[in-house]
PDB file of C-alpha atoms in Angstrom:
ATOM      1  CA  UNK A 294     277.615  60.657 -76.577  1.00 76.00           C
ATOM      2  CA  UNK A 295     281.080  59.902 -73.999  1.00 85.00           C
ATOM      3  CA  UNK A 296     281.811  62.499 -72.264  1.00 92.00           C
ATOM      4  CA  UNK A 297     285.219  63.996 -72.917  1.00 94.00           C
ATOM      5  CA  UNK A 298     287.731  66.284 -71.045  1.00 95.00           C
ATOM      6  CA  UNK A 299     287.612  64.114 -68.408  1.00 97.00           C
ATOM      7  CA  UNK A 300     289.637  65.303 -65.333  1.00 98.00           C
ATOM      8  CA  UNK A 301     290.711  64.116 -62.066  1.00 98.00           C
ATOM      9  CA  UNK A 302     292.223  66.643 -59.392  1.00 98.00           C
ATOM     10  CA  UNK A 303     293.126  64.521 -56.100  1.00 97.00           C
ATOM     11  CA  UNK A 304     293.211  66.756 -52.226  1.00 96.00           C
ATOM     12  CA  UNK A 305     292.428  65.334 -49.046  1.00 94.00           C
ATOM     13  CA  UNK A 306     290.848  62.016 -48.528  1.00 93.00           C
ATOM     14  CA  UNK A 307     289.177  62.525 -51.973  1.00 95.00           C
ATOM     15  CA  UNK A 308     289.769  62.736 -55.699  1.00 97.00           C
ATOM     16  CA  UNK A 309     287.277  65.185 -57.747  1.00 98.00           C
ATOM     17  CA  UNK A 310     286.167  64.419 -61.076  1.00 98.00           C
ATOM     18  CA  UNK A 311     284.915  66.466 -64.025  1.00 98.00           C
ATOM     19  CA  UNK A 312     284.098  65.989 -67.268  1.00 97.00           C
ATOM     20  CA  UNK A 313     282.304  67.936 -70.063  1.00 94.00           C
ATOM     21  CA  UNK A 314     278.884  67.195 -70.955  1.00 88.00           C
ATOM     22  CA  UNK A 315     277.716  65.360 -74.185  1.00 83.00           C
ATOM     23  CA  UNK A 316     274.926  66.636 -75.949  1.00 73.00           C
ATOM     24  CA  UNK A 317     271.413  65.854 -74.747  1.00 68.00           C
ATOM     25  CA  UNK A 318     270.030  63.845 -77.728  1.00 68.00           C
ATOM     26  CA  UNK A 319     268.937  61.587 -77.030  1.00 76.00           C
ATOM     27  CA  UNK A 320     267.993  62.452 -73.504  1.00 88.00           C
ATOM     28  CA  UNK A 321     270.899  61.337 -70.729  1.00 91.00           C
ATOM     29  CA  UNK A 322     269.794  59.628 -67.715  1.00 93.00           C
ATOM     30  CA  UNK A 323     272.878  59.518 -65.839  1.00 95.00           C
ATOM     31  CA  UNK A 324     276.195  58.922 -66.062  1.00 96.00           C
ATOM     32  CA  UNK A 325     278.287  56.331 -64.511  1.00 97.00           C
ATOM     33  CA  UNK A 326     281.633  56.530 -62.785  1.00 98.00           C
ATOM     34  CA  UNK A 327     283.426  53.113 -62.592  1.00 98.00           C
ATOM     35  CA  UNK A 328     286.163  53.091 -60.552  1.00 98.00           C
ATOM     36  CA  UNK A 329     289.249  50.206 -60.106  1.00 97.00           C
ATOM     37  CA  UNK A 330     292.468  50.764 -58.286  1.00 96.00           C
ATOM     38  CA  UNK A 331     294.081  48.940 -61.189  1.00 93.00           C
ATOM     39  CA  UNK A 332     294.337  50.761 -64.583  1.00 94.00           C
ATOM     40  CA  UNK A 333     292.460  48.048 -66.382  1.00 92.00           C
ATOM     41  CA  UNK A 334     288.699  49.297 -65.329  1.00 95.00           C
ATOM     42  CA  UNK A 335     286.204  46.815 -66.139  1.00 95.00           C
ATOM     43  CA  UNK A 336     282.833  48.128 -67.033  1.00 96.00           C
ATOM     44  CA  UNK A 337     280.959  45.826 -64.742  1.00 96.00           C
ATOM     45  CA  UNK A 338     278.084  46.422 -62.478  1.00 95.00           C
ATOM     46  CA  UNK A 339     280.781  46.042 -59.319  1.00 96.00           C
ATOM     47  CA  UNK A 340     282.912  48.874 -60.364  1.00 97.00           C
ATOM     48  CA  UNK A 341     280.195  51.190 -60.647  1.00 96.00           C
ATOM     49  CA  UNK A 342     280.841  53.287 -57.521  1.00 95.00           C
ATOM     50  CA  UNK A 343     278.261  56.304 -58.503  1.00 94.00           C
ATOM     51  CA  UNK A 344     276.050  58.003 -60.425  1.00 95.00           C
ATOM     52  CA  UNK A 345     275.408  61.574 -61.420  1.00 95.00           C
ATOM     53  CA  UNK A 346     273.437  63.578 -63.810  1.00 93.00           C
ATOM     54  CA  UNK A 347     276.121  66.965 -62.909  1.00 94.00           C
ATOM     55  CA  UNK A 348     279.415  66.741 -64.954  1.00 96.00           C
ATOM     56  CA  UNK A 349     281.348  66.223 -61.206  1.00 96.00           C
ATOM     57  CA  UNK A 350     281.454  64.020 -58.896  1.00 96.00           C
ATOM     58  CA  UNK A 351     283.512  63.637 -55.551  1.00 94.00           C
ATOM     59  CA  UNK A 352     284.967  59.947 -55.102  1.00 95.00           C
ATOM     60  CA  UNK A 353     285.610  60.444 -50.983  1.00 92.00           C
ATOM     61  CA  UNK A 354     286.481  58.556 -47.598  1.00 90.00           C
ATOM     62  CA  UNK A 355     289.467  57.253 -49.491  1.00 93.00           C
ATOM     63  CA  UNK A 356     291.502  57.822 -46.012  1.00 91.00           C
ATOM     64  CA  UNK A 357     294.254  59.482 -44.493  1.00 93.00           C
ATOM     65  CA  UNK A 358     296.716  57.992 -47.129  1.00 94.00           C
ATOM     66  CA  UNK A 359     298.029  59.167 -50.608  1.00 96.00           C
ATOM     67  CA  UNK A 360     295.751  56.639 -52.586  1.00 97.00           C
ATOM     68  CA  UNK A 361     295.321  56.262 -56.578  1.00 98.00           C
ATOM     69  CA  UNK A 362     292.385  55.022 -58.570  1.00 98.00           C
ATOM     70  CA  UNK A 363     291.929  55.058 -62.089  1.00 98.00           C
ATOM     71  CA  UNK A 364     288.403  55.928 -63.680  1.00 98.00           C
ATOM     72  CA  UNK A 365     286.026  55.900 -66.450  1.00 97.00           C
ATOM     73  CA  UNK A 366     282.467  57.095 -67.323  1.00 97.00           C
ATOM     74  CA  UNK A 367     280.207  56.314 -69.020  1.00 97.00           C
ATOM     75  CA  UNK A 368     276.852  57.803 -70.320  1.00 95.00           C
ATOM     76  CA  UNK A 369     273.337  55.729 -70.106  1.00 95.00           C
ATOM     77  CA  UNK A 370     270.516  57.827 -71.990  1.00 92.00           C
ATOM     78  CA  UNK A 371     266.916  57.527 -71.033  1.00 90.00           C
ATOM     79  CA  UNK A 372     266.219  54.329 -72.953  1.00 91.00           C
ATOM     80  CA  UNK A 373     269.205  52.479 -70.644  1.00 92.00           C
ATOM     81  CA  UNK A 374     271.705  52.762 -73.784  1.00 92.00           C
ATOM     82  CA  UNK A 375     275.072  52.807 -72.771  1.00 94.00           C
ATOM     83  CA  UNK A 376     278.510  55.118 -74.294  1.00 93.00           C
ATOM     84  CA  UNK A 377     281.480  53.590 -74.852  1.00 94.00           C
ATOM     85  CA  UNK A 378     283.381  54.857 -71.993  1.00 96.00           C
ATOM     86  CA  UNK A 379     285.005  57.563 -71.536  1.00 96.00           C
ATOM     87  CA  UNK A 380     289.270  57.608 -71.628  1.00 96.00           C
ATOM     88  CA  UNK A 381     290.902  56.545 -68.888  1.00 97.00           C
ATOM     89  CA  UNK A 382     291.844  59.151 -65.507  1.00 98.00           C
ATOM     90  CA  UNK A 383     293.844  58.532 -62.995  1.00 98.00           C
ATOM     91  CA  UNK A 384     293.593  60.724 -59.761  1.00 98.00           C
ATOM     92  CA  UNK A 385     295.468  60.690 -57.082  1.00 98.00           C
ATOM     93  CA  UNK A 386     294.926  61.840 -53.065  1.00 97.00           C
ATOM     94  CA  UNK A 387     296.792  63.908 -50.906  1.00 96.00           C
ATOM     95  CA  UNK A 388     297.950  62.091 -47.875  1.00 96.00           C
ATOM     96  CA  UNK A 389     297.114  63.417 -44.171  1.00 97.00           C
ATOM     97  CA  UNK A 390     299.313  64.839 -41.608  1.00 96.00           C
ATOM     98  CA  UNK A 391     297.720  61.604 -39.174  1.00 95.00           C
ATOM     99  CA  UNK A 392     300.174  59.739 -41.604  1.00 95.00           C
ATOM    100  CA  UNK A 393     303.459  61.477 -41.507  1.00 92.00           C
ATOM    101  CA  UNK A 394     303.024  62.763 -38.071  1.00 95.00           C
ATOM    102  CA  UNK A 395     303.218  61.353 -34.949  1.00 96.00           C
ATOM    103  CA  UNK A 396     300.172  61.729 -32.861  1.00 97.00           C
ATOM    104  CA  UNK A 397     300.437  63.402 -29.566  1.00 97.00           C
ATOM    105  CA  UNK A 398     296.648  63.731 -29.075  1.00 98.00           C
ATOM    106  CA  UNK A 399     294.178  61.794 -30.612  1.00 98.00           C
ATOM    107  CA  UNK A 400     289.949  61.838 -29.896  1.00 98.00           C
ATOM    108  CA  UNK A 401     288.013  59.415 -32.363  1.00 97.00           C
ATOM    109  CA  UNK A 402     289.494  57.241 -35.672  1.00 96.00           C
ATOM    110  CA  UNK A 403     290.173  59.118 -38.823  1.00 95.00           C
ATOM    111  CA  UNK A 404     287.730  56.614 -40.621  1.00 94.00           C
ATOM    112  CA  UNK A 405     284.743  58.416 -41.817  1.00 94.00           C
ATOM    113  CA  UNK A 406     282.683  57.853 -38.781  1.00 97.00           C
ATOM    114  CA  UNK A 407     281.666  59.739 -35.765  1.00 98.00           C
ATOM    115  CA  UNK A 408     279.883  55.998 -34.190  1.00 98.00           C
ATOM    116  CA  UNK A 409     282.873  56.384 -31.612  1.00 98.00           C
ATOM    117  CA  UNK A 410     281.841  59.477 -29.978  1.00 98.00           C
ATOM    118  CA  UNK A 411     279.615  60.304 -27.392  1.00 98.00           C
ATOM    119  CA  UNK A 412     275.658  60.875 -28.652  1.00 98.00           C
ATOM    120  CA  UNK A 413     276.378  59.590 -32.050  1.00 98.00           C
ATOM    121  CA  UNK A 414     274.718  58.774 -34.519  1.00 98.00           C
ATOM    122  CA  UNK A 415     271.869  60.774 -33.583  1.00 98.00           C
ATOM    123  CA  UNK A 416     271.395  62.167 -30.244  1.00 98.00           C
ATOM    124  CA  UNK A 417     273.050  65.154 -30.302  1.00 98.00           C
ATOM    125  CA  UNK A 418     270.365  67.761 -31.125  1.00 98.00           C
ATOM    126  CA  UNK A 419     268.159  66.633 -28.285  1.00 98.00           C
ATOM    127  CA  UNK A 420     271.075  65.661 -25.904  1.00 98.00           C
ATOM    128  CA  UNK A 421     273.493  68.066 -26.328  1.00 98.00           C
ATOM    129  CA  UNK A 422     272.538  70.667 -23.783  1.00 98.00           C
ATOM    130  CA  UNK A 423     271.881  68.268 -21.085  1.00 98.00           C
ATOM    131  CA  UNK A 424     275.205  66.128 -21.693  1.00 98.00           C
ATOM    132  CA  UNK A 425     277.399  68.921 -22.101  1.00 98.00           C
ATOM    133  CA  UNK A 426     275.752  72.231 -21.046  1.00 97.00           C
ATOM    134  CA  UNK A 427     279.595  74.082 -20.493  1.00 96.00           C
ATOM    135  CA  UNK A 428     280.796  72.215 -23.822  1.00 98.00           C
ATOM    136  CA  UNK A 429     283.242  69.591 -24.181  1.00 98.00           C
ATOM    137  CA  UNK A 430     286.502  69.605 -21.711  1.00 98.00           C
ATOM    138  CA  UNK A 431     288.222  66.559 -22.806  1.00 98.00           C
ATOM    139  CA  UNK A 432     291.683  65.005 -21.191  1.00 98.00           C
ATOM    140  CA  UNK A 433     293.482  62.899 -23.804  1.00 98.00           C
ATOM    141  CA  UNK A 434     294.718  59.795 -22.186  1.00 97.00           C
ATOM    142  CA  UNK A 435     292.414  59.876 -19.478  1.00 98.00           C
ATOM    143  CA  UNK A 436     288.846  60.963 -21.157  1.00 98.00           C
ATOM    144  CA  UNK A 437     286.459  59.047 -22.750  1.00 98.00           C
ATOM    145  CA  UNK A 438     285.354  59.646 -26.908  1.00 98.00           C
ATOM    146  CA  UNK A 439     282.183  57.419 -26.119  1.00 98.00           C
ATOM    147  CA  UNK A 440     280.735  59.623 -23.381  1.00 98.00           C
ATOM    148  CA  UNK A 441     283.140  62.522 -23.237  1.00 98.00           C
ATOM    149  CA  UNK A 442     283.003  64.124 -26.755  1.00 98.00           C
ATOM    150  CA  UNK A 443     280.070  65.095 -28.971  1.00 98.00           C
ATOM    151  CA  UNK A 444     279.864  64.037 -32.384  1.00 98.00           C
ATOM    152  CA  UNK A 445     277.940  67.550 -32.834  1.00 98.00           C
ATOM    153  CA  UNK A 446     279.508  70.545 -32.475  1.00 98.00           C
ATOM    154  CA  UNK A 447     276.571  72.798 -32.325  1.00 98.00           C
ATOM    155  CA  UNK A 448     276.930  76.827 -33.305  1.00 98.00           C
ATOM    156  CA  UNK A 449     275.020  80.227 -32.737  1.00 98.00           C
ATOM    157  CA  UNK A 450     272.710  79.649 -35.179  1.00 98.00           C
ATOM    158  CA  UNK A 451     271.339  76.640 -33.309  1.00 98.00           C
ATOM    159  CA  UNK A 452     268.454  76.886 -31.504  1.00 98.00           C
ATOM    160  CA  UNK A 453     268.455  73.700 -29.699  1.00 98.00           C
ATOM    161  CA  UNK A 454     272.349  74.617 -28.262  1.00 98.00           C
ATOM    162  CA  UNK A 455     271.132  77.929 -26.986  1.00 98.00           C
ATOM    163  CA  UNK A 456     271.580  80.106 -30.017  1.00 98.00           C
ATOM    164  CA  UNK A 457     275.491  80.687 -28.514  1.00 98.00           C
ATOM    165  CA  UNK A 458     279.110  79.886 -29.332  1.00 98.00           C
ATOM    166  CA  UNK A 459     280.413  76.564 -28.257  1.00 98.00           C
ATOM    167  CA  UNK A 460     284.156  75.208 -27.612  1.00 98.00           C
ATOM    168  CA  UNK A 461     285.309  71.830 -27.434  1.00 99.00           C
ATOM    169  CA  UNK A 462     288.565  71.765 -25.227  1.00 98.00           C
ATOM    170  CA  UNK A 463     291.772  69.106 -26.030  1.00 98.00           C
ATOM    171  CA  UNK A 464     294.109  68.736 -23.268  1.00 98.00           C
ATOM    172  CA  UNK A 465     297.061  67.174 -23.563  1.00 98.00           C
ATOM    173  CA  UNK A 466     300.711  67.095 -22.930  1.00 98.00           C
ATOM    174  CA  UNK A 467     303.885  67.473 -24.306  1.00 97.00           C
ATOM    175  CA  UNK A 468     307.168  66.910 -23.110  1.00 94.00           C
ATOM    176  CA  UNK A 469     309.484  68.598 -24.205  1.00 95.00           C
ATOM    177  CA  UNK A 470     308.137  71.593 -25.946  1.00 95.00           C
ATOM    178  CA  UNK A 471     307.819  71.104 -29.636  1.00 96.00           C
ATOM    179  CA  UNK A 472     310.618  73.105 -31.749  1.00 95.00           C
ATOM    180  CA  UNK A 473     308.274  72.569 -34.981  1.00 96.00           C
ATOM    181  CA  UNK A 474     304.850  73.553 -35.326  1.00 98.00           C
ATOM    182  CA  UNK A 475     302.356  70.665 -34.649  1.00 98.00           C
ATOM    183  CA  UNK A 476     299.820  69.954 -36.889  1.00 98.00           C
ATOM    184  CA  UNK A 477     295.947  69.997 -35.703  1.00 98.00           C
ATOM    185  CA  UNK A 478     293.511  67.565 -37.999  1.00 98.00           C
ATOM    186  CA  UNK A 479     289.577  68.234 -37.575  1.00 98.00           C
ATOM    187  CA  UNK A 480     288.147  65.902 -39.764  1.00 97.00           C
ATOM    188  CA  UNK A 481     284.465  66.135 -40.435  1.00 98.00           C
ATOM    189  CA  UNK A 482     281.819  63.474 -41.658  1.00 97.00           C
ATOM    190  CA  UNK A 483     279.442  65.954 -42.265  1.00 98.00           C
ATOM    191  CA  UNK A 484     278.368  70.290 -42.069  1.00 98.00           C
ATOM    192  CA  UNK A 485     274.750  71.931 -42.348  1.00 98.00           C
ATOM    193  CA  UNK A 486     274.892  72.631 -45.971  1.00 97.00           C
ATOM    194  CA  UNK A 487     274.291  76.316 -45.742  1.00 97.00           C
ATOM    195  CA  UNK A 488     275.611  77.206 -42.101  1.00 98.00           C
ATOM    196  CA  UNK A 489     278.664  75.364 -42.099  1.00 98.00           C
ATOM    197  CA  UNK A 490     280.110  78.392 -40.324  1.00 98.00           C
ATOM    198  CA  UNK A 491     283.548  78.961 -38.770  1.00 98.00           C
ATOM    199  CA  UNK A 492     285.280  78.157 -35.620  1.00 98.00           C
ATOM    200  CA  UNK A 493     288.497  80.276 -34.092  1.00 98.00           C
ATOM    201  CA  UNK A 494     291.410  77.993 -32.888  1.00 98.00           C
ATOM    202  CA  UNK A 495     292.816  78.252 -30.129  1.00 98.00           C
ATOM    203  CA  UNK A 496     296.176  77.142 -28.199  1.00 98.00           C
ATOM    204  CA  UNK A 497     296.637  77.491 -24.447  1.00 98.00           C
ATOM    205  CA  UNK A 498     293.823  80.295 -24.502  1.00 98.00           C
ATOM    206  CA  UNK A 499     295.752  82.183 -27.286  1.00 98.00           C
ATOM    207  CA  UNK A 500     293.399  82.596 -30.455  1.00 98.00           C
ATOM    208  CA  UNK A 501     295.451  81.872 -33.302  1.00 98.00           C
ATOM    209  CA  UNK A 502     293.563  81.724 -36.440  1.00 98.00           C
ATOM    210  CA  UNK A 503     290.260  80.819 -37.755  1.00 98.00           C
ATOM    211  CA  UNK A 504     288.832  78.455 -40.028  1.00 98.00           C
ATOM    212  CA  UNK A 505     285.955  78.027 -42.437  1.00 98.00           C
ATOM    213  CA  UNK A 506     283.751  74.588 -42.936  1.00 98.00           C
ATOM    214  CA  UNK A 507     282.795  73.744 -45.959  1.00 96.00           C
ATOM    215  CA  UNK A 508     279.206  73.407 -46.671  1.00 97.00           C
ATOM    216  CA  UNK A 509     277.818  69.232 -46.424  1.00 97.00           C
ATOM    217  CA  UNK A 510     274.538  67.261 -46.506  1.00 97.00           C
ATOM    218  CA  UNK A 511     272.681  68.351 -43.427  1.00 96.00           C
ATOM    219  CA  UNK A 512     272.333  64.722 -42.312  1.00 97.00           C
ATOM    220  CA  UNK A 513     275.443  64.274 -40.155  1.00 97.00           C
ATOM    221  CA  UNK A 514     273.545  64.986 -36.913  1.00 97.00           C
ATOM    222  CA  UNK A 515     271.217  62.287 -37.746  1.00 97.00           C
ATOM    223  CA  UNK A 516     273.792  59.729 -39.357  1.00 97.00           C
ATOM    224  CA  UNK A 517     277.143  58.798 -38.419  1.00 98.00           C
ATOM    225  CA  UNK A 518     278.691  56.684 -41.251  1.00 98.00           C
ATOM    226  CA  UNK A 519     280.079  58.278 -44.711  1.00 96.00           C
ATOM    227  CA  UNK A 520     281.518  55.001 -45.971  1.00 93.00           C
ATOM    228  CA  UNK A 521     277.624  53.629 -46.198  1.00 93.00           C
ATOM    229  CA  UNK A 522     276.799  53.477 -50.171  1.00 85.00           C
ATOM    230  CA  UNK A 523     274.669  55.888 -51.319  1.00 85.00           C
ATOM    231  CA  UNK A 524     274.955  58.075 -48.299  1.00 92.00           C
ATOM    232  CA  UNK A 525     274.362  61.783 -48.833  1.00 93.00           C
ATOM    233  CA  UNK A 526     276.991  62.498 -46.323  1.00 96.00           C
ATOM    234  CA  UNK A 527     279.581  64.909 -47.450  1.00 95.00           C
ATOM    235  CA  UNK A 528     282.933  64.488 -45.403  1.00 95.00           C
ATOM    236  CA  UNK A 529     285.421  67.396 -45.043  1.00 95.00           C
ATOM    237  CA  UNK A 530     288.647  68.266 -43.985  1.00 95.00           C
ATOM    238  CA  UNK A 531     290.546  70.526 -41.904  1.00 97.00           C
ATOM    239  CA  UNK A 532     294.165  70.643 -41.357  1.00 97.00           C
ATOM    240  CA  UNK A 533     296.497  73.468 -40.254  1.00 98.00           C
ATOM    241  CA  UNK A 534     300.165  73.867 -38.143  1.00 98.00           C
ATOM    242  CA  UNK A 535     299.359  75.975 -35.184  1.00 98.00           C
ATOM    243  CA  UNK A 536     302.608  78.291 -33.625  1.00 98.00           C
ATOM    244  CA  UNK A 537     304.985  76.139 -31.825  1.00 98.00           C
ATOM    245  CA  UNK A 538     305.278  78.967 -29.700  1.00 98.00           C
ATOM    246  CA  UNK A 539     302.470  79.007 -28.162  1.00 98.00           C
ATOM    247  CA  UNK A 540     303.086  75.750 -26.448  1.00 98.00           C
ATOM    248  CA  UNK A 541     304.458  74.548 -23.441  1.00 98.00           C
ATOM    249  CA  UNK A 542     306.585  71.559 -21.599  1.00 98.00           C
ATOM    250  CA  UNK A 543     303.867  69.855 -19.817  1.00 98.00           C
ATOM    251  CA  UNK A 544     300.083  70.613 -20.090  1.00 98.00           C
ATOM    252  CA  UNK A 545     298.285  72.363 -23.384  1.00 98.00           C
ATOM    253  CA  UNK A 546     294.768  73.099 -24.714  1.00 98.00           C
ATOM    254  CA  UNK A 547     294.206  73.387 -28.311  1.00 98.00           C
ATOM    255  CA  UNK A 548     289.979  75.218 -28.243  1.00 98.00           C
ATOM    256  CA  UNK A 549     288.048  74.620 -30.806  1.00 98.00           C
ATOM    257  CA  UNK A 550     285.255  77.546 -30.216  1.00 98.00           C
ATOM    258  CA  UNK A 551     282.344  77.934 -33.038  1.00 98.00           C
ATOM    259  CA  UNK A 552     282.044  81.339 -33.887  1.00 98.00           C
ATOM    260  CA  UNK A 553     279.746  81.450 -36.781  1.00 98.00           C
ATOM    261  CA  UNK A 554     277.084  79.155 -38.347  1.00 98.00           C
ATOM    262  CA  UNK A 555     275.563  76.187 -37.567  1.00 98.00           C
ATOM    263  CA  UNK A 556     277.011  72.513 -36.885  1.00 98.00           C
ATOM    264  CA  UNK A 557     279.507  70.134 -37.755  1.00 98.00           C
ATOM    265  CA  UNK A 558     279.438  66.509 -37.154  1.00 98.00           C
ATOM    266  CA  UNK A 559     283.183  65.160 -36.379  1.00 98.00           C
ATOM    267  CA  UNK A 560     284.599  62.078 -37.349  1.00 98.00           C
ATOM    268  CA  UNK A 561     288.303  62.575 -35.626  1.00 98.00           C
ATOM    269  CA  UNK A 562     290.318  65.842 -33.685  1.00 98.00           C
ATOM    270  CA  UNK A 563     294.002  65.204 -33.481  1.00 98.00           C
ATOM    271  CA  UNK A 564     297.180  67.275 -32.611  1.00 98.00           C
ATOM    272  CA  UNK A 565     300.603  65.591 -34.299  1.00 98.00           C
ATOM    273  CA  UNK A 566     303.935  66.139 -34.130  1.00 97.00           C
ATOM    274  CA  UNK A 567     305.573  67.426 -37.354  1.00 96.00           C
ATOM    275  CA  UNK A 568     308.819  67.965 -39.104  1.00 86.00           C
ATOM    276  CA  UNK A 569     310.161  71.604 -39.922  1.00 75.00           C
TER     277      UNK A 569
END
């Protein structure tokens, strides 16, 4: 009973698995990934980094870099019997734009985590209104992450935010103005799972586009730290070039206004300087 077609599609801080189901007699339990960044993958107890009964499963919070791991799986029944594994995958991850970039404005660590920013881990549903009733104005370089941006960016479908759009401001500035469109990285540690929503983007009070949040855990305004085993948060990623036009020499704003939805929990808002 291994599982076969095994597959391994890498993106963003993540590889996702898949892998065709065996038949279910005898009865499967679960299956187990084992992971190793060598190719040799031991079948221990250590390697084991999940367990599923689905045929998918997301290996995430690999990072901003281009990272490979090499996998197998392997099927325990009901009884505790163990498959022989599965064949070998190897996946590889996409690298970031906070890597090959230079950052000109940066508000938290791309590291899974919103513990950095101001409310977090779990203050933001009862806090938010009081600590930032006009939403979040922040001043790279002069600001504070602890105190001066929420980990929750709360939409119009919450209640405890006023049932109203929000934006979260990034100042910054750039000398001279960029010839290249800049990159902008939202990266998220966690979305409500059915009102992730969307959010329109905006650069020096010029909407530009908008974008749409994938769907998460629902736990991300109550926990703050993906890289925990066994946590059910679900990390996503956003990351776009906005018009080089639309900047200036000197000051900017890049608004991040949610238009639709619910909220997202950030672990890290940036703004880097790209190649052509």
């Amino acid at each position: 009973m291994p599982v076969t077609r095994i597959a391994a599609q890498g993106r963003l801080g993540a590889i996702d698995l898949s892998w065709k189901l065996p038949g279910w007699d005898p009865l499967v339990d679960h299956f187990a990934i084992h992971m190793s960044e060598d190719p040799e993958v031991e079948l221990t107890p250590e390697t084991i980094i999940g367990k599923t009964v689905y045929g998918r499963f997301t290996h995430d919070t690999l990072g901003p870099r281009a990272e490979t791991r090499h996998y197998r799986i392997v099927t325990v029944d009901a009884a505790g019997r163990r498959s022989r594994p599965s064949r070998l995958v190897r996946g590889v991850s996409t690298e970031s734009m906070t890597m090959r970039g230079r950052a000109v404005a940066q508000v938290g660590a791309f590291d899974s985590k919103s513990l950095e920013l101001a409310l977090a881990p779990d203050r933001g549903q009862p806090d938010y209104l009081d600590t930032f009733p006009d939403g979040v104005d922040f001043r790279y370089g002069q600001s504070d992450p602890a105190t001066d941006w929420c980990y929750l960016h709360p939409g119009p479908r919450d209640r405890w935010a006023g049932n109203r759009a929000h934006t979260f401001r990034l100042r910054f500035d750039m000398s001279p103005a960029p010839t290249a469109d800049p990159g902008l990285a939202i990266w998220l540690v966690d979305t409500h799972a059915t009102l992730a929503g969307t959010a329109t983007l905006a650069v020096n009070g010029v909407e530009v586009t908008d974008v749409e949040f994938a769907g998460g855990a629902t736990r991300g305004s109550l926990e703050g730290d993906a890289t925990v085993p066994g946590t059910a948060l679900v990390p996503s990623f956003v990351e776009l070039r906005l018009p080089a036009e639309r900047f200036v020499a000197g000051a900017n704003s890049v608004d991040i206004t949610k238009t639709t939805g619910s909220w997202h929990a950030y672990d890290a808002v940036g703004v880097f300087a790209l190649e052509r």
